[in-house]
PDB file of C-alpha atoms in Angstrom:
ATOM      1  CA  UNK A 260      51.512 -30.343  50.526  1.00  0.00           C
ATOM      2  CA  UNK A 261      50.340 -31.847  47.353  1.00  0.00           C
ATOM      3  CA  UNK A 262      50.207 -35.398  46.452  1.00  0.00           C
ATOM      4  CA  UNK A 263      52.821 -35.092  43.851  1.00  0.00           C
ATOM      5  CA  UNK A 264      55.644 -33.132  46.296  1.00  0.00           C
ATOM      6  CA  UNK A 265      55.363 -35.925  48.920  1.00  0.00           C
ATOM      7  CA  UNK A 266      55.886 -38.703  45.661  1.00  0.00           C
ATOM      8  CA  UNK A 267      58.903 -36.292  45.098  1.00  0.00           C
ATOM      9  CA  UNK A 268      59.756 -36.526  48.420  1.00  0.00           C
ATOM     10  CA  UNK A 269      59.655 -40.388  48.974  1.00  0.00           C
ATOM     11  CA  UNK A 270      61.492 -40.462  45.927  1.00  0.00           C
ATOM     12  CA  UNK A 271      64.442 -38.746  47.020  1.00  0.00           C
ATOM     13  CA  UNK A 272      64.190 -40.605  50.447  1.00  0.00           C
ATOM     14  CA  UNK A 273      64.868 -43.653  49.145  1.00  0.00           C
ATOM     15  CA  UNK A 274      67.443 -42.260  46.474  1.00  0.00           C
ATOM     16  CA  UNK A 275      69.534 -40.922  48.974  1.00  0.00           C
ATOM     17  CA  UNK A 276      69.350 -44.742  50.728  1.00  0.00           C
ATOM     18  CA  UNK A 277      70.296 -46.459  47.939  1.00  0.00           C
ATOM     19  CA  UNK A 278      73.025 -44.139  47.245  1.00  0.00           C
ATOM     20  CA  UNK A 279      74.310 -44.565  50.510  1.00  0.00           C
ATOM     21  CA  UNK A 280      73.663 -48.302  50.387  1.00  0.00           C
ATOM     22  CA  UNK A 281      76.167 -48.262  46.882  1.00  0.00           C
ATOM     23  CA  UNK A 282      78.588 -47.182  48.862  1.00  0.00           C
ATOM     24  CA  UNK A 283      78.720 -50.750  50.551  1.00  0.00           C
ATOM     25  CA  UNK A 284      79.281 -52.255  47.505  1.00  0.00           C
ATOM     26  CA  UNK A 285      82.546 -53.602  45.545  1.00  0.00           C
ATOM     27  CA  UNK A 286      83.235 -52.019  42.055  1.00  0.00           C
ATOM     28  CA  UNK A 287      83.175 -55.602  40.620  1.00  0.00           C
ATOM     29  CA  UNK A 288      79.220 -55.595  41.231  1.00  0.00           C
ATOM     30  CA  UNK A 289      79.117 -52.624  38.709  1.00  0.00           C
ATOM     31  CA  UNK A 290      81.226 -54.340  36.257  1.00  0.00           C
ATOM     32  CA  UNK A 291      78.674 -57.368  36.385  1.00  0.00           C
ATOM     33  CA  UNK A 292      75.576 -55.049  35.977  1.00  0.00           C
ATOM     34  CA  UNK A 293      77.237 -53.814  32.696  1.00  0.00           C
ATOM     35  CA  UNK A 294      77.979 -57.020  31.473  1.00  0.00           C
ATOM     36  CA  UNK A 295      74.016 -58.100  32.063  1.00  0.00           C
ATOM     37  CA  UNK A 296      72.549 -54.764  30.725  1.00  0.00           C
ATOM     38  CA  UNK A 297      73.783 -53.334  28.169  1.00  0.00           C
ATOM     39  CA  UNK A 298      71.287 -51.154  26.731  1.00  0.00           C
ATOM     40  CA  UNK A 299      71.593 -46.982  26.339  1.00  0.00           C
ATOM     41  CA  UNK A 300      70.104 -44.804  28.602  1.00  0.00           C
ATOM     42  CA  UNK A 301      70.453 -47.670  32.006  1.00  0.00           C
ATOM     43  CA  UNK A 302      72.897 -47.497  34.772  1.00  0.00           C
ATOM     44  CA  UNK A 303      72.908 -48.428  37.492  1.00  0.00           C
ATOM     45  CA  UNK A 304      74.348 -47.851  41.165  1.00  0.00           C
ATOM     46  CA  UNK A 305      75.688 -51.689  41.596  1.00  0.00           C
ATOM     47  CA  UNK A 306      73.877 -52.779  44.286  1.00  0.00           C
ATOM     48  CA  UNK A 307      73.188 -56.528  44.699  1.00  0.00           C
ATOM     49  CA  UNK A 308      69.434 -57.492  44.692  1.00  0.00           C
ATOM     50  CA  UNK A 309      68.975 -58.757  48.144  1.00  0.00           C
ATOM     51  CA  UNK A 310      70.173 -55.260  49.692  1.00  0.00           C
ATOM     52  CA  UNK A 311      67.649 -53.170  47.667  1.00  0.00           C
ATOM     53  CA  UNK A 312      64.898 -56.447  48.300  1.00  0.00           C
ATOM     54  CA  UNK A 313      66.152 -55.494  51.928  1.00  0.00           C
ATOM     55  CA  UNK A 314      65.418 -51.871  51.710  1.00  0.00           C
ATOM     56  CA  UNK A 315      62.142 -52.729  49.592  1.00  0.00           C
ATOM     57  CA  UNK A 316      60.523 -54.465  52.405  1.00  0.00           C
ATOM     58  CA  UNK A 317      61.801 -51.711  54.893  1.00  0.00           C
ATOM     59  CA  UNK A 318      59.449 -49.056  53.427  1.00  0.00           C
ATOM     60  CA  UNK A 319      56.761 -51.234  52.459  1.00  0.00           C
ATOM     61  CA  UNK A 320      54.524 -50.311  55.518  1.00  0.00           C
ATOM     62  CA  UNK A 321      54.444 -46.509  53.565  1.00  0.00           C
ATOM     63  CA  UNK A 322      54.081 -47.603  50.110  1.00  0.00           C
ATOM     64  CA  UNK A 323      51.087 -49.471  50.860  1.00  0.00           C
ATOM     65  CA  UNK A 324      49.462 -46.553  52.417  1.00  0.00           C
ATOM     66  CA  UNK A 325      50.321 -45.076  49.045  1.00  0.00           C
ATOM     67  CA  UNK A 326      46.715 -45.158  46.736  1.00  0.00           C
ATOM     68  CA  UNK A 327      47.098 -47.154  43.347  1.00  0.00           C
ATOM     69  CA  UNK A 328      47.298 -43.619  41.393  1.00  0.00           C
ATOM     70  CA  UNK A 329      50.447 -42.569  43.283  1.00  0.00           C
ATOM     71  CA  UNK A 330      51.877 -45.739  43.921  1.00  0.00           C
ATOM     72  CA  UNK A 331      51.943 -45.775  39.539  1.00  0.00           C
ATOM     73  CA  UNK A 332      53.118 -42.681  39.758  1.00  0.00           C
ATOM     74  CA  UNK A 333      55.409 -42.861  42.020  1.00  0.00           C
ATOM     75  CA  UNK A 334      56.892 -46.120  40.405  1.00  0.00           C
ATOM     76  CA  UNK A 335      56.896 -43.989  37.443  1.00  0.00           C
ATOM     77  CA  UNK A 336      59.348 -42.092  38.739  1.00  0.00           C
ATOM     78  CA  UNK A 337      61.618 -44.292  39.517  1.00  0.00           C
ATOM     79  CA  UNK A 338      61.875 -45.312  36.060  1.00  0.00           C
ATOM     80  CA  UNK A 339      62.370 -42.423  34.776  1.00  0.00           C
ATOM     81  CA  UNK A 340      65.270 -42.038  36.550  1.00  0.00           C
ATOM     82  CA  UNK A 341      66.823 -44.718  34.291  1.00  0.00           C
ATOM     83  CA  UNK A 342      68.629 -46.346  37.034  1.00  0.00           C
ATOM     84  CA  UNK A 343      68.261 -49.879  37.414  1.00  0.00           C
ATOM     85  CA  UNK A 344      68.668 -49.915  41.099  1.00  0.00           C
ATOM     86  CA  UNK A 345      65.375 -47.718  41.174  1.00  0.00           C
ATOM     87  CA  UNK A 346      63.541 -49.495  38.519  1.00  0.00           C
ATOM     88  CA  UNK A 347      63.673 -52.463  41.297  1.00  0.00           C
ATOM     89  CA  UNK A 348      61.708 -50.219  43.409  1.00  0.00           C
ATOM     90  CA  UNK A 349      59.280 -49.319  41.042  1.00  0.00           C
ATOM     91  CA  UNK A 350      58.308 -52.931  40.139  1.00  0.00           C
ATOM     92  CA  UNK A 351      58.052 -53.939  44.101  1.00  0.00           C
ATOM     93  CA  UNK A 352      55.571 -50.785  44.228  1.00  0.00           C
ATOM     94  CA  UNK A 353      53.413 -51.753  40.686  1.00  0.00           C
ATOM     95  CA  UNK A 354      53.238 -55.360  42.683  1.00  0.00           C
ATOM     96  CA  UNK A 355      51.926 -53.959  45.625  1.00  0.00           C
ATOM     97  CA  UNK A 356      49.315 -52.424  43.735  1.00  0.00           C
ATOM     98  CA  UNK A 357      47.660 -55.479  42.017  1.00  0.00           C
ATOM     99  CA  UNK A 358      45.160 -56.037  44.520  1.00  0.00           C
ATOM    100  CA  UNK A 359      43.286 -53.031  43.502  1.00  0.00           C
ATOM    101  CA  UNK A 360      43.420 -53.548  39.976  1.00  0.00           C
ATOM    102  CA  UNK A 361      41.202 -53.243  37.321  1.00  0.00           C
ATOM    103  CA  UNK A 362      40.477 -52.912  33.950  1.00  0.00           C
ATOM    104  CA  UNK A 363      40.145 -49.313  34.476  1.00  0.00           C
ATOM    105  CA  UNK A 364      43.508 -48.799  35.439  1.00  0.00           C
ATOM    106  CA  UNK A 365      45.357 -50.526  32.298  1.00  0.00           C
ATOM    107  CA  UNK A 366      45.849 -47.367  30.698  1.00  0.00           C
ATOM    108  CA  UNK A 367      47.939 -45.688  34.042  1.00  0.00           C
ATOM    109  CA  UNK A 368      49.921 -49.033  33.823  1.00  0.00           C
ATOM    110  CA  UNK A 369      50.300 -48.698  30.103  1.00  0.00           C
ATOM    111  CA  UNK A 370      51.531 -45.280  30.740  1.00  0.00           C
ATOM    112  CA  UNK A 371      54.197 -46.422  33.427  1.00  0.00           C
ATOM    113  CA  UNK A 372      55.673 -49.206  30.795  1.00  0.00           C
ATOM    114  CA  UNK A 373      56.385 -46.435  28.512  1.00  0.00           C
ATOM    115  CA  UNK A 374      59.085 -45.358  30.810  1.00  0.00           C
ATOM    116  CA  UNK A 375      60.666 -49.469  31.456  1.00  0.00           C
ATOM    117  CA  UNK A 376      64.265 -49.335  31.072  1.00  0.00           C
ATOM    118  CA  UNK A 377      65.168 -52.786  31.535  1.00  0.00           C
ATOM    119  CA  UNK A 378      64.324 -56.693  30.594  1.00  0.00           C
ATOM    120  CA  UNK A 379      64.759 -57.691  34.335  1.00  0.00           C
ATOM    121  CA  UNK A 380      61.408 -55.619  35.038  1.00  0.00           C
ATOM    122  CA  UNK A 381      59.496 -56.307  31.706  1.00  0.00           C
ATOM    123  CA  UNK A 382      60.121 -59.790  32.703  1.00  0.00           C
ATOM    124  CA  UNK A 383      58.941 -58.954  36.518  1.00  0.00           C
ATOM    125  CA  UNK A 384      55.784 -57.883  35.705  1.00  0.00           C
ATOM    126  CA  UNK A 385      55.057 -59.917  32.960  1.00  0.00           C
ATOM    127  CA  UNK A 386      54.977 -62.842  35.768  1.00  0.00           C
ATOM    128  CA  UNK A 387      53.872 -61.112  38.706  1.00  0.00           C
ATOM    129  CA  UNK A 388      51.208 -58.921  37.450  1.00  0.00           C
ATOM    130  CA  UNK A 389      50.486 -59.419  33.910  1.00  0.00           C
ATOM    131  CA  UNK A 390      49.786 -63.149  34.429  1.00  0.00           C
ATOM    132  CA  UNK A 391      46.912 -62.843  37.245  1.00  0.00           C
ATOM    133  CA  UNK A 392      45.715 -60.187  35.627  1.00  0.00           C
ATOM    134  CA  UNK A 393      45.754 -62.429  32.334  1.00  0.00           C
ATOM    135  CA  UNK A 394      43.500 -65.171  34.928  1.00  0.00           C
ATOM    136  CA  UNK A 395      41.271 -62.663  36.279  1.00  0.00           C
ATOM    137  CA  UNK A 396      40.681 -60.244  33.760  1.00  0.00           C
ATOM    138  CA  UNK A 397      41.026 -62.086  30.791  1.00  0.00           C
ATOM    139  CA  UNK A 398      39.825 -60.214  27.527  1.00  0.00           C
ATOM    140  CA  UNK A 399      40.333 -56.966  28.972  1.00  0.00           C
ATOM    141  CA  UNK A 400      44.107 -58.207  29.399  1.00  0.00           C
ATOM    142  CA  UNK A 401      44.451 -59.530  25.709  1.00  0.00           C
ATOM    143  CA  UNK A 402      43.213 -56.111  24.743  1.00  0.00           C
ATOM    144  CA  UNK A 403      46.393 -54.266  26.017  1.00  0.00           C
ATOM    145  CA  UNK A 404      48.840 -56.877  25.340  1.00  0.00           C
ATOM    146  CA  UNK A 405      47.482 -56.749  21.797  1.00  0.00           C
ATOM    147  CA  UNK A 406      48.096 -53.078  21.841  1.00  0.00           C
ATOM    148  CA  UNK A 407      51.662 -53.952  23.415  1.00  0.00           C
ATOM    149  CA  UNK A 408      52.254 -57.005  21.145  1.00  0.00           C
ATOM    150  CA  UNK A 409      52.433 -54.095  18.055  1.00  0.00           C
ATOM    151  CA  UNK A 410      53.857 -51.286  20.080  1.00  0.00           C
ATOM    152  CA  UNK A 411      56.666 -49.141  18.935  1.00  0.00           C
ATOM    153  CA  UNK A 412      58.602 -49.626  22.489  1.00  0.00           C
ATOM    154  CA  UNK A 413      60.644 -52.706  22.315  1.00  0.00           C
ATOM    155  CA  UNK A 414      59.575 -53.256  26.302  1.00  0.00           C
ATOM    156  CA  UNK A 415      55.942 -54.084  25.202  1.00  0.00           C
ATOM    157  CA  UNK A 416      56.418 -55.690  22.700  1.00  0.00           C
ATOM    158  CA  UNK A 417      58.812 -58.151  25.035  1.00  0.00           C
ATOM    159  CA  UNK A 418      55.859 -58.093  27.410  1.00  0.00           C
ATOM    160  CA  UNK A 419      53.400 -59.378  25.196  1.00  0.00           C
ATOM    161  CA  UNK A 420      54.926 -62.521  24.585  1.00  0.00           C
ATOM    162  CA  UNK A 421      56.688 -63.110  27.859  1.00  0.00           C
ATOM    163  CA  UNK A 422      53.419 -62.783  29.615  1.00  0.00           C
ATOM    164  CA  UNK A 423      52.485 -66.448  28.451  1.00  0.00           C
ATOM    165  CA  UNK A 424      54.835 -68.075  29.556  1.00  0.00           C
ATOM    166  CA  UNK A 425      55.860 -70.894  32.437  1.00  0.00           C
ATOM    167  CA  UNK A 426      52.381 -71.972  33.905  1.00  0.00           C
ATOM    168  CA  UNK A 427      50.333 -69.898  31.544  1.00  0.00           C
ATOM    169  CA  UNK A 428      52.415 -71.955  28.480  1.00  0.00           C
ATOM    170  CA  UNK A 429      52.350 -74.600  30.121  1.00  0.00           C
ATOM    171  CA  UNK A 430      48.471 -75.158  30.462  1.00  0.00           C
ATOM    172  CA  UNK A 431      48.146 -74.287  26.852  1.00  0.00           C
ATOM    173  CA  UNK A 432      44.673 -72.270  27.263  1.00  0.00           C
ATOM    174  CA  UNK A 433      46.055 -69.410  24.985  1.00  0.00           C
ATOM    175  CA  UNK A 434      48.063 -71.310  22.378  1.00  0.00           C
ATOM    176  CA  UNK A 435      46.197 -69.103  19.611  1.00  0.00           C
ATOM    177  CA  UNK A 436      46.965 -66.007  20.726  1.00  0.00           C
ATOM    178  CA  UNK A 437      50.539 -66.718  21.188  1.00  0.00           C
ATOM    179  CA  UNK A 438      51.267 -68.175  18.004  1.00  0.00           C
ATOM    180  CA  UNK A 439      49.272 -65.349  16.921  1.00  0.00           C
ATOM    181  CA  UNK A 440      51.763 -62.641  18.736  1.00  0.00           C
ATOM    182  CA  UNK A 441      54.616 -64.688  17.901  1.00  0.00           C
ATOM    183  CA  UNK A 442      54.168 -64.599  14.447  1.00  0.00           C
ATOM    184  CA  UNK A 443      53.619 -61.248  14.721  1.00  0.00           C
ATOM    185  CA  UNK A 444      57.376 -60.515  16.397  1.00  0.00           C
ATOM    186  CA  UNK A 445      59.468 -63.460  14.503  1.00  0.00           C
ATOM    187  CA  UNK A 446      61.352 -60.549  12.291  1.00  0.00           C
ATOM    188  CA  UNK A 447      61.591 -58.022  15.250  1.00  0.00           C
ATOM    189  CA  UNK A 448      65.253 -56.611  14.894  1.00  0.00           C
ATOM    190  CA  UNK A 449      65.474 -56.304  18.652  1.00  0.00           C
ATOM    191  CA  UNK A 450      67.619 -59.082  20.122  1.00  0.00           C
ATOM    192  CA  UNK A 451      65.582 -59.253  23.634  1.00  0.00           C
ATOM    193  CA  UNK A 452      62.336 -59.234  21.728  1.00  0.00           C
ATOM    194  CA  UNK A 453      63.412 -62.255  19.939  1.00  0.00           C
ATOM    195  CA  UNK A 454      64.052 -64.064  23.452  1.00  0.00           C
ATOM    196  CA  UNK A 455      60.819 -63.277  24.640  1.00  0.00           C
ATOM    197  CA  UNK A 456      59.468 -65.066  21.539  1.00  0.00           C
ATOM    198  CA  UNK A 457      61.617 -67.711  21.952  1.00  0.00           C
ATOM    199  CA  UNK A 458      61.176 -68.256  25.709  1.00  0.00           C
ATOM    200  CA  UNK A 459      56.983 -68.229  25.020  1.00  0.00           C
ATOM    201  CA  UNK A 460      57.396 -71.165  22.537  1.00  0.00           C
ATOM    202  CA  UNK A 461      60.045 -72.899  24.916  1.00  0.00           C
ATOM    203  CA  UNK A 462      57.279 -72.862  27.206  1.00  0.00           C
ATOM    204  CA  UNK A 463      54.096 -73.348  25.110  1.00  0.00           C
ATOM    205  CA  UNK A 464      55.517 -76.405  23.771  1.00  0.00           C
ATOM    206  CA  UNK A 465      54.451 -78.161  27.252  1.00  0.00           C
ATOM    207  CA  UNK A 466      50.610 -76.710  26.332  1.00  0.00           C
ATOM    208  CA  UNK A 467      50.921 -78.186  22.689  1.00  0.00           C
ATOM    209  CA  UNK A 468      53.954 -79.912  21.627  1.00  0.00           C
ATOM    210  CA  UNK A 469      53.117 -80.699  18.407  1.00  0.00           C
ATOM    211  CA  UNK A 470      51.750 -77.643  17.000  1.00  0.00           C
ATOM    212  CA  UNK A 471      54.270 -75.431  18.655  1.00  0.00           C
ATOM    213  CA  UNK A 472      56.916 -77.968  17.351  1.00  0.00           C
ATOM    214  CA  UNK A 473      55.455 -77.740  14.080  1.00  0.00           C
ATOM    215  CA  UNK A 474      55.814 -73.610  13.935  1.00  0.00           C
ATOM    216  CA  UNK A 475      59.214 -73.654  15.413  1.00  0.00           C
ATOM    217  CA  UNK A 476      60.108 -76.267  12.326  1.00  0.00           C
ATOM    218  CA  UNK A 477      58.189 -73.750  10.029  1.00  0.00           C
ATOM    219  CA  UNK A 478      60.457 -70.566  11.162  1.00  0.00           C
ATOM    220  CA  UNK A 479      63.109 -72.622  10.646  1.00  0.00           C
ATOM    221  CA  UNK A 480      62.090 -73.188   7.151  1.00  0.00           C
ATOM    222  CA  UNK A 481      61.500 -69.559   6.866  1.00  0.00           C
ATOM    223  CA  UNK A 482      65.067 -68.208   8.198  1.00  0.00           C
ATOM    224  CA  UNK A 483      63.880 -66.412  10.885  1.00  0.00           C
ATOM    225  CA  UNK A 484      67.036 -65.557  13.705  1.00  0.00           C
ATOM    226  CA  UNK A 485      67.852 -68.631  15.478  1.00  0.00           C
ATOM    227  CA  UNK A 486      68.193 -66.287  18.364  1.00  0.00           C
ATOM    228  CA  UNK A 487      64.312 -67.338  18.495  1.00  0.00           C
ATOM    229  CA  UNK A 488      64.745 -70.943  17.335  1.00  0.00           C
ATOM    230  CA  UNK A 489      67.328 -71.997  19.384  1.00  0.00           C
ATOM    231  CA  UNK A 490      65.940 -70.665  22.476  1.00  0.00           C
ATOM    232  CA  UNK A 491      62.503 -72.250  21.605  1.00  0.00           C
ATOM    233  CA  UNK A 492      64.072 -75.540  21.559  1.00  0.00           C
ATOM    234  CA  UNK A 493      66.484 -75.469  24.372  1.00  0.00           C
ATOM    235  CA  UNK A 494      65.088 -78.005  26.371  1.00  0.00           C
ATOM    236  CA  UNK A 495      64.507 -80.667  23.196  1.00  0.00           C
ATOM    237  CA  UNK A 496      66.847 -83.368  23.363  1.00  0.00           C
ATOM    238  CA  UNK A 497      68.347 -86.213  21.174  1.00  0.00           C
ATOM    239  CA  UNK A 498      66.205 -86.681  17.757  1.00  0.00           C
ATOM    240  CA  UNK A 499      63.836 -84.340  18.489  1.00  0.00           C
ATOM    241  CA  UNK A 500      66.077 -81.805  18.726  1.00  0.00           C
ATOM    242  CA  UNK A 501      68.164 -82.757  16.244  1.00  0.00           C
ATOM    243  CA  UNK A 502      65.226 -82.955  13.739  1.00  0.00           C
ATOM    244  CA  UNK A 503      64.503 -79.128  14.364  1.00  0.00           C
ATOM    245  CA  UNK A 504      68.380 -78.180  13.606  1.00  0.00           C
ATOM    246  CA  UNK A 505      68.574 -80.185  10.750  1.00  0.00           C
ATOM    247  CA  UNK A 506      65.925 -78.107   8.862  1.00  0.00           C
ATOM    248  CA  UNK A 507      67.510 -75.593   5.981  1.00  0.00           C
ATOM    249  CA  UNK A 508      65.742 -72.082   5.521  1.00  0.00           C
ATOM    250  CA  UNK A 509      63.717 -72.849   1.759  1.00  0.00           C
TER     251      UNK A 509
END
């Protein structure tokens, strides 16, 4: 049997489970989930986290025996499926793989973003495996989240800002870059794009207050959304903050 009928064949394995594992679950889950992600394209079964976490862990032992190629692809499948409940899976399984990554596999993983449905797991592996990659690999990293920051799909372009921040912001190492991909996103017409923008600058501002102060005041000059602006400075307080808000666009 070939590699690609067993990947069917896990795939439907753990389909069938998390059908059967939706059938557990109260319709006011499902409401929630539509409330959270409301995007074209994404459903979802309306299964809490922890259950499909649960389920994750439970075949584990076989998706590590898995090789990185058909762990990709089969977390590739699971995306396609457009199901959110399934696009858990495939993060857990692009996780698993980051041990064995290299440089020479960036293109495989840029090839399994394509198919990201969902903020929830642009945001996953922006932390979990776009960040150590970002340590360990460092200017073969920038390359593709260069290519990302300037990409047609909305999902990597979120991904190349989210990527820096929390610790990474926070130690300031790549405040050029991300001012530099921010600046390059600030009129993106995408709503979640603007977050991730925001939420890097929120976070970079612990790396470099004042110069990430002093390009949040600038957008403001500017007129940018204050989608990005007010999520930048959500954690200011008192005349800082106030000093932002009170800036007019010019």
């Amino acid at each position: 049997m070939s590699n690609i009928r067993l990947l069917q064949d896990l795939h439907s394995e753990v389909t069938s489970e998390l059908v059967q594992i939706a059938k557990t679950e109260p319709p006011s889950r499902l409401e929630w989930f539509k409330q959270q992600h409301q995007r074209p394209g994404l459903s979802s079964y309306g299964i809490r986290i922890p259950k499909v976490r649960k389920l994750i862990k439970r075949y584990t032992p076989r998706f590590k025996q898995l090789s990185l190629k058909d762990k990709l692809n089969l977390a590739m499948l699971f995306f396609k499926s457009g199901v959110f409940d399934q696009a858990t899976i495939g993060d857990a399984l692009i996780e698993l793989g980051l041990p064995e990554f290299s440089p020479h596999h960036f293109p495989s993983l840029d090839e399994t973003v394509e198919h990201f449905n969902n903020w929830a797991s642009v945001d996953w592996l922006s932390l979990r495996v776009m960040q150590p990659l970002l340590l360990e690999y460092t200017d073969e990293t920038l390359t593709l989240l260069r290519k990302w920051n300037t990409s047609k799909n909305l999902w990597k372009r979120r991904a190349s800002v989210v990527s820096f921040v929390r610790k990474i912001g926070a130690s300031g190492k790549f405040i050029d870059i991300v001012l530099g991909f921010c600046d390059n996103l600030i009129w993106d017409e995408e709503e979640l794009v603007q977050k991730g923008v925001g939420w890097a600058l929120k976070d970079n501002i612990l790396g470099a207050r004042e110069r990430v102060l002093d390009y949040i005041r600038a957008l403001r000059r500017k007129g940018v959304s204050s989608v990005i602006t007010l999520y930048a400075i959500r954690e200011l307080k008192g005349k800082e903050r106030a000093s932002v808000l009170d800036i007019k666009p010019l």
